[in-house]
PDB file of C-alpha atoms in Angstrom:
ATOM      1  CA  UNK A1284      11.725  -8.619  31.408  1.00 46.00           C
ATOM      2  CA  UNK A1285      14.462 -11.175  30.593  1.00 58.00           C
ATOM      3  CA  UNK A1286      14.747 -13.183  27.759  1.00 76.00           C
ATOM      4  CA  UNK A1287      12.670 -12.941  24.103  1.00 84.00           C
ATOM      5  CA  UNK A1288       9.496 -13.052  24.740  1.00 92.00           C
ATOM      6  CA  UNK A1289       8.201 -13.657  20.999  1.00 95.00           C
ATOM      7  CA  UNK A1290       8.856 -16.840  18.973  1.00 95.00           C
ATOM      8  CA  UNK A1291       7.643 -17.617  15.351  1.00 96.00           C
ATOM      9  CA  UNK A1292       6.779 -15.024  13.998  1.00 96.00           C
ATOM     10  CA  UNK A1293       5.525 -15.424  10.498  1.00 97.00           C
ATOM     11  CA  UNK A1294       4.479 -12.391   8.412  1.00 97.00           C
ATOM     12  CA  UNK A1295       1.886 -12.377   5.568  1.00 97.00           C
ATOM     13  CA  UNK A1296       1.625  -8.846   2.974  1.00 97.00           C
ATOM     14  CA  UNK A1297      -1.577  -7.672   2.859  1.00 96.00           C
ATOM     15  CA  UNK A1298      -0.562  -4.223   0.727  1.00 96.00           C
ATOM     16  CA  UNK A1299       2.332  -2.773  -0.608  1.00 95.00           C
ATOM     17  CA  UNK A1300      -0.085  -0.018  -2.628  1.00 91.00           C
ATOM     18  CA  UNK A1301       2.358   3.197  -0.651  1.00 87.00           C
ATOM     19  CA  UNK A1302       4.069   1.498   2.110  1.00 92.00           C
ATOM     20  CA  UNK A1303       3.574  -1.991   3.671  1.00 96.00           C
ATOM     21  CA  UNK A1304       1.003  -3.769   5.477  1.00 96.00           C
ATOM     22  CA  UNK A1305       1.169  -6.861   6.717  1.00 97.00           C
ATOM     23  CA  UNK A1306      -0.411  -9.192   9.579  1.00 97.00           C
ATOM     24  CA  UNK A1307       1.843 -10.960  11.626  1.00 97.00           C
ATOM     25  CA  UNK A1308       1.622 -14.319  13.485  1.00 97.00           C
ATOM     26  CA  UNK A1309       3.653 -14.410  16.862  1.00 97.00           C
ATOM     27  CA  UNK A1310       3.620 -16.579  20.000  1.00 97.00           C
ATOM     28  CA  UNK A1311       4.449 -14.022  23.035  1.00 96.00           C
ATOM     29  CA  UNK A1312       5.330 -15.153  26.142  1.00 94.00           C
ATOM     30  CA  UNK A1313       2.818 -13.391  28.740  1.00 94.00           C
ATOM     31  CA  UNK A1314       4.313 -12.257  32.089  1.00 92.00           C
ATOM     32  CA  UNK A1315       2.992 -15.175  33.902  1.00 93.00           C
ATOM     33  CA  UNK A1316       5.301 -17.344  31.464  1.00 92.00           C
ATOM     34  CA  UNK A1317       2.537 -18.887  29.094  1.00 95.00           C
ATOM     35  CA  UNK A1318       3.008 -18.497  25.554  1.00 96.00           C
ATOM     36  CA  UNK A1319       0.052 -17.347  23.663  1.00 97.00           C
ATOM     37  CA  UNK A1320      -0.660 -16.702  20.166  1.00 97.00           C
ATOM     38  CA  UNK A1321      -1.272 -13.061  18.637  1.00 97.00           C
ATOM     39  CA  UNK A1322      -2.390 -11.483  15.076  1.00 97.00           C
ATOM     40  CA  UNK A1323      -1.431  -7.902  14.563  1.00 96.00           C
ATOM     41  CA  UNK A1324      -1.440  -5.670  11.733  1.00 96.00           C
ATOM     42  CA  UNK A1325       1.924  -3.557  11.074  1.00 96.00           C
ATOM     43  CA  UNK A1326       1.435  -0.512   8.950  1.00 95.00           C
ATOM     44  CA  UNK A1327       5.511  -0.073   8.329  1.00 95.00           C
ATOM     45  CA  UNK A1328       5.565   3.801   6.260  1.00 92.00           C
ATOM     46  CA  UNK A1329       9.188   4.842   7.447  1.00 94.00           C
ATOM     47  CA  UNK A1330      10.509   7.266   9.966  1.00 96.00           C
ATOM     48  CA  UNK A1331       9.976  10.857   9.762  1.00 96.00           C
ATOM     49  CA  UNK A1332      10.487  13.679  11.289  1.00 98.00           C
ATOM     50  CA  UNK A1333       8.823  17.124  12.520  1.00 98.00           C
ATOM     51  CA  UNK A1334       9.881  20.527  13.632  1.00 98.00           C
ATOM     52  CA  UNK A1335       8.107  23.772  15.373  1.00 98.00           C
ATOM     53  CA  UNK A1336       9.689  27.241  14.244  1.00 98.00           C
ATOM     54  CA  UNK A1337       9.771  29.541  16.632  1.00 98.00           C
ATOM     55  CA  UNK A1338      10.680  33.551  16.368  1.00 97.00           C
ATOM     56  CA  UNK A1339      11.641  35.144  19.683  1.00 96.00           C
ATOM     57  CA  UNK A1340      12.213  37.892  18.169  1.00 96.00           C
ATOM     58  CA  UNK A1341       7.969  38.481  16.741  1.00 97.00           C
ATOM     59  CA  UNK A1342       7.000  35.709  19.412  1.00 97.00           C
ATOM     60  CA  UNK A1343       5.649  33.825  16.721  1.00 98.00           C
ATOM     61  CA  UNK A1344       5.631  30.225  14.983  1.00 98.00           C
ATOM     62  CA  UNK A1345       5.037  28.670  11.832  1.00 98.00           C
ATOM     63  CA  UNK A1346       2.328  25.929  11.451  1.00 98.00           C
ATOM     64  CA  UNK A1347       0.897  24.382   8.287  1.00 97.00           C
ATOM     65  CA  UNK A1348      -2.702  24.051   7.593  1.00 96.00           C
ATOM     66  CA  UNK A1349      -3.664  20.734   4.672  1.00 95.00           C
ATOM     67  CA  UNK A1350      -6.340  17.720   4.105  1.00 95.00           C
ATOM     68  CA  UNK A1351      -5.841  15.014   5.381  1.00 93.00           C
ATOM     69  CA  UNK A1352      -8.344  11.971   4.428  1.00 91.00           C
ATOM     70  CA  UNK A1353      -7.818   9.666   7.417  1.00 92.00           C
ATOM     71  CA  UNK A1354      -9.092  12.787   9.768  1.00 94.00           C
ATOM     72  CA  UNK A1355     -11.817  13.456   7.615  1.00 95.00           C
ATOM     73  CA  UNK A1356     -12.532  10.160   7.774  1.00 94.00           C
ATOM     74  CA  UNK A1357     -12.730   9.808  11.624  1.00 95.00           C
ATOM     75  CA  UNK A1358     -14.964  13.151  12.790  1.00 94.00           C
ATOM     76  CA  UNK A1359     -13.021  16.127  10.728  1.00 93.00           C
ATOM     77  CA  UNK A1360     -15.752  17.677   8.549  1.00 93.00           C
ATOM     78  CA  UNK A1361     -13.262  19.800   6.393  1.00 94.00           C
ATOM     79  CA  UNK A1362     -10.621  17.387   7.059  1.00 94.00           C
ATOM     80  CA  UNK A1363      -7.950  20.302   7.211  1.00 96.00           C
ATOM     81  CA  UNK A1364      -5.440  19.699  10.253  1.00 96.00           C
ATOM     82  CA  UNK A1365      -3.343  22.456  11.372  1.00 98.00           C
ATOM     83  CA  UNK A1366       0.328  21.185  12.005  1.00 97.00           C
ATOM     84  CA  UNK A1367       3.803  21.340  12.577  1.00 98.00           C
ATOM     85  CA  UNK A1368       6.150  21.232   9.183  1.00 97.00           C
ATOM     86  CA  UNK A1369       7.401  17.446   8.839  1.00 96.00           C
ATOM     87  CA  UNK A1370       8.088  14.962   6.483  1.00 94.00           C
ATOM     88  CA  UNK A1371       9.260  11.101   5.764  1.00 94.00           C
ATOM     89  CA  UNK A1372      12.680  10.638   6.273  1.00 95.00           C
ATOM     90  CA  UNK A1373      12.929   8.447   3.546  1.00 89.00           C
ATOM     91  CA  UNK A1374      17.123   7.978   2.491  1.00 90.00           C
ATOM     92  CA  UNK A1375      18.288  10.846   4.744  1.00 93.00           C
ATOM     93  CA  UNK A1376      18.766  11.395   8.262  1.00 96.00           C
ATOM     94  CA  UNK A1377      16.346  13.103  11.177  1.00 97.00           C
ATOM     95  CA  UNK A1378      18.308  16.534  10.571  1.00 97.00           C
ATOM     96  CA  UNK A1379      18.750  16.625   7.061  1.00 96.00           C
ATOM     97  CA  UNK A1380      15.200  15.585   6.058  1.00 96.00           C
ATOM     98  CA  UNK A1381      13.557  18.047   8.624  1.00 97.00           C
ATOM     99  CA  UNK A1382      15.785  21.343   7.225  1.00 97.00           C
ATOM    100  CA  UNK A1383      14.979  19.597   3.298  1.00 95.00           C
ATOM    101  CA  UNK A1384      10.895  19.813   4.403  1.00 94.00           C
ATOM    102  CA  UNK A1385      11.395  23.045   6.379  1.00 96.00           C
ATOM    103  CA  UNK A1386      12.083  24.858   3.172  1.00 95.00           C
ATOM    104  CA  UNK A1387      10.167  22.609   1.281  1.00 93.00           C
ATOM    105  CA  UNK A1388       6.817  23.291   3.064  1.00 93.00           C
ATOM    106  CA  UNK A1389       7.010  26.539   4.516  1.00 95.00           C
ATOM    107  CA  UNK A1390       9.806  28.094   2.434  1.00 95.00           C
ATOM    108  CA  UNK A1391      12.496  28.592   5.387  1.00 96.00           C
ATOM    109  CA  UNK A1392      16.196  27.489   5.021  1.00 96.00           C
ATOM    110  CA  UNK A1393      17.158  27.315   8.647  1.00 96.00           C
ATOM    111  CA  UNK A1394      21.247  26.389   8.808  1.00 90.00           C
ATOM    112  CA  UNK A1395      20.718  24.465  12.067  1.00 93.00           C
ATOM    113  CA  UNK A1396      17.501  22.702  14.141  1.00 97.00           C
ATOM    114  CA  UNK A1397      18.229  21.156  17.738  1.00 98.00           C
ATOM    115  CA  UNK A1398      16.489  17.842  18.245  1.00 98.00           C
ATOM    116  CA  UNK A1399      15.013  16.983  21.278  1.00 97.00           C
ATOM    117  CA  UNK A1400      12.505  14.058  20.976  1.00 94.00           C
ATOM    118  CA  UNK A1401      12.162  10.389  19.113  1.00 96.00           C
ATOM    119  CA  UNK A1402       9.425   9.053  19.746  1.00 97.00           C
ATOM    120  CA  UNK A1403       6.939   6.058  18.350  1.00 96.00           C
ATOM    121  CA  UNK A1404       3.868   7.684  16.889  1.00 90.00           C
ATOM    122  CA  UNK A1405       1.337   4.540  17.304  1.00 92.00           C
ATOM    123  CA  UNK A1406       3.166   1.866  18.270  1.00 93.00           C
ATOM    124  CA  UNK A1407      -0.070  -0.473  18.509  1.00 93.00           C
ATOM    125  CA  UNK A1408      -0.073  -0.458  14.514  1.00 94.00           C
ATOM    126  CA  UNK A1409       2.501   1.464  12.948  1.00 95.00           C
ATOM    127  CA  UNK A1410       6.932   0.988  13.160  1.00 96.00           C
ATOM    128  CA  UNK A1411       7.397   4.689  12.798  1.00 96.00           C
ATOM    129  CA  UNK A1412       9.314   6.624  14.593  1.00 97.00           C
ATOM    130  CA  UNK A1413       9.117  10.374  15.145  1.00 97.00           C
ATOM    131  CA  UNK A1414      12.177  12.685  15.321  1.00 98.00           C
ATOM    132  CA  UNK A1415      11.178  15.764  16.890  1.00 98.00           C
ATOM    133  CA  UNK A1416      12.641  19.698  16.242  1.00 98.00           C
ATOM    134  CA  UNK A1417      12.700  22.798  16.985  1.00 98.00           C
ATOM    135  CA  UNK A1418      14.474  25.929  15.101  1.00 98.00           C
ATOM    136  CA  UNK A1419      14.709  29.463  15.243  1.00 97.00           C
ATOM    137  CA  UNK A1420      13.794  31.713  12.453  1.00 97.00           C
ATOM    138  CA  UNK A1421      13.877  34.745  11.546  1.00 96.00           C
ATOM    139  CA  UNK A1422      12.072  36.901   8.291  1.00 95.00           C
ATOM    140  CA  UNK A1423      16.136  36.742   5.866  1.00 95.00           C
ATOM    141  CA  UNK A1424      15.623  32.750   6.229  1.00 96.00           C
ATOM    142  CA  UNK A1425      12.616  33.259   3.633  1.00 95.00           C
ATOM    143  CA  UNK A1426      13.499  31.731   0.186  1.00 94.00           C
ATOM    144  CA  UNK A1427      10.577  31.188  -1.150  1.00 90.00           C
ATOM    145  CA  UNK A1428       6.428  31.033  -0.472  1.00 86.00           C
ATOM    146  CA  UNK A1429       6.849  27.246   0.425  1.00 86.00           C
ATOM    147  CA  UNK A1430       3.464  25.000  -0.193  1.00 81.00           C
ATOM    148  CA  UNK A1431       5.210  21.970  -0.710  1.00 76.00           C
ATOM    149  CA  UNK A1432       5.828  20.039  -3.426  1.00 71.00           C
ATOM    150  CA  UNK A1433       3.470  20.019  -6.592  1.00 74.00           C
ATOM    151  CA  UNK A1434       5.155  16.664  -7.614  1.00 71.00           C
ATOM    152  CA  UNK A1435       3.809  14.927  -4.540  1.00 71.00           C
ATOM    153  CA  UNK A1436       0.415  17.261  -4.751  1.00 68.00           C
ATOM    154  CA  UNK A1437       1.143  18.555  -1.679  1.00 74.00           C
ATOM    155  CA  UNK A1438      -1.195  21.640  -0.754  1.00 84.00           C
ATOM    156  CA  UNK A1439      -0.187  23.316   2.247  1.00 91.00           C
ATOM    157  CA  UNK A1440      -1.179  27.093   3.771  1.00 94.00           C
ATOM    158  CA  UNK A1441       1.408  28.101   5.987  1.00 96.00           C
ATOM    159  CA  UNK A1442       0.554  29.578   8.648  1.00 97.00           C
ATOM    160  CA  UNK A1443       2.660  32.320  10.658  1.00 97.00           C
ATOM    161  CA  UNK A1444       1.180  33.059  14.021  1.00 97.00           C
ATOM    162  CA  UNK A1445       1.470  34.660  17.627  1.00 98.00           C
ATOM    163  CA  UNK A1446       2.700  32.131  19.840  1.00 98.00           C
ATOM    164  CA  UNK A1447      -0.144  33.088  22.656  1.00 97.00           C
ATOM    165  CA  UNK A1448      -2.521  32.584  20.014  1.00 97.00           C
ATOM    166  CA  UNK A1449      -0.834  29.066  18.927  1.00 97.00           C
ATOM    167  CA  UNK A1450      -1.322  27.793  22.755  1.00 97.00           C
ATOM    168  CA  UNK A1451      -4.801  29.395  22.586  1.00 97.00           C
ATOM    169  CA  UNK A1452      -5.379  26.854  19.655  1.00 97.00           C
ATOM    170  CA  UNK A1453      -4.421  24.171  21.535  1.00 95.00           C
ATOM    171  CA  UNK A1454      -6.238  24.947  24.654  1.00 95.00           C
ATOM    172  CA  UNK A1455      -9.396  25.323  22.721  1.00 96.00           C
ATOM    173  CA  UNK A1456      -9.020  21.981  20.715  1.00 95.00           C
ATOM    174  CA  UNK A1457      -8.305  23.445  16.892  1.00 96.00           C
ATOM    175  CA  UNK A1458      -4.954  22.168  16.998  1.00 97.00           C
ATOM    176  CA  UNK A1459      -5.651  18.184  17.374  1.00 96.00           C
ATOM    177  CA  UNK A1460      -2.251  17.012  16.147  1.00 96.00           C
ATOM    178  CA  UNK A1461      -0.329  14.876  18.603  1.00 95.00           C
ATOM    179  CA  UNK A1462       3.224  16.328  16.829  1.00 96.00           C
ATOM    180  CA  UNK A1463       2.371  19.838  17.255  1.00 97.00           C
ATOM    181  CA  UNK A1464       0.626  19.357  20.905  1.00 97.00           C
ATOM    182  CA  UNK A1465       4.049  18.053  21.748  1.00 96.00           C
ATOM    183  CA  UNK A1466       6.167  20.451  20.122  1.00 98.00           C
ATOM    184  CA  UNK A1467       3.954  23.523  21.425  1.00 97.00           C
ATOM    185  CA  UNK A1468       4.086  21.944  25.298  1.00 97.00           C
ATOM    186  CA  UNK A1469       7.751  21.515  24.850  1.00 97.00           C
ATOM    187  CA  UNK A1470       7.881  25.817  23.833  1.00 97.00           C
ATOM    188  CA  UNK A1471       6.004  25.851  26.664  1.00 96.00           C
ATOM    189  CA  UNK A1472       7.412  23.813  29.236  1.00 96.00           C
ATOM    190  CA  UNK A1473      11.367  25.477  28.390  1.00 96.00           C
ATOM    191  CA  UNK A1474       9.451  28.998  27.816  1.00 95.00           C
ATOM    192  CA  UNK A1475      10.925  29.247  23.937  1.00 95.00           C
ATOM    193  CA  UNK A1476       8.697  31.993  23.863  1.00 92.00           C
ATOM    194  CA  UNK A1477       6.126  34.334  25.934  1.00 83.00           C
ATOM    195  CA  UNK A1478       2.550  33.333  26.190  1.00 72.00           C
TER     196      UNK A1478
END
């Protein structure tokens, strides 16, 4: 693909309630070389970024369990979602905004995370990019019982479990998060841990 391929592209807000929304007007050239007119919607929320803890020494990681309305809306009767720890990158960068929502949500200070992923998390309707982590714990990193924040009412169970048991999850269909599927295949794939 040579060249730009869109032209005129006019954008219209439809929200701007928590992040933006808007529907944007394009001509895109196909790859036959006619131009045709599109209409898309562009959820734009920010960049964030996720990591999976690992402990080679127990074999375990640390997940989060909380609501979250869009999956109850869309098949989730309890609408709880079992995930890695992550967070909105907001001001900061990838690294600094995953060890701020490490300790944040599940009370760890970790002193380093490696990252190995950025990716785009729905590029049909959303700009976000995902920046993806991992990092090694161990039981002294503790600082507090983590939850979140109550400023943002954030209400999240951490969860501290057997790696086997984690990929067991997975297997079975009770982890349905597209971050942590990633982030658990990765453990898998460069055997982080036993399983």
């Amino acid at each position: 693909m040579n060249g730009i391929k869109v032209k005129n592209l006019k954008t219209q807000l439809l929200s701007k309630q928590y992040y933006t929304l808007n529907m944007l007007t394009f001509d895109y050239m196909m790859s036959n070389g006619e131009w045709v007119t599109q209409i898309r919607e562009c959820y734009d929320r920010g960049d964030g970024a996720g990591i999976l803890l690992y402990n080679t020494k127990k074999q375990t990681v640390i997940l989060t369990r909380q609501f979250r309305m869009p999956t109850y809306m869309n098949d989730n009767a309890s609408g709880m979602l079992i995930e890695i720890c992550a967070g909105m990158l907001g001001k900061d960068n990838p690294e600094t905004c995953i060890i701020r929502e490490t300790e944040e949500e599940v009370g760890y200070r970790l002193k380093s995370v490696k990252k190995i992923y950025e990716a785009y998390s729905s590029p049909g309707v959303m700009t976000e990019k995902m920046h993806f982590f991992i990092g090694e714990y161990t039981d002294n990193m503790k600082v507090n019982a983590g939850g979140g924040l109550e400023s943002e009412h954030e209400d999240i169970e951490v969860l501290e479990i057997p790696f086997k048991e984690a990929i067991e999850m997975l297997n079975t269909g009770e982890i349905e998060d597209t971050r942590t599927i990633v982030l658990l295949q990765y453990a898998q794939i460069h055997k982080l841990l036993e399983y």
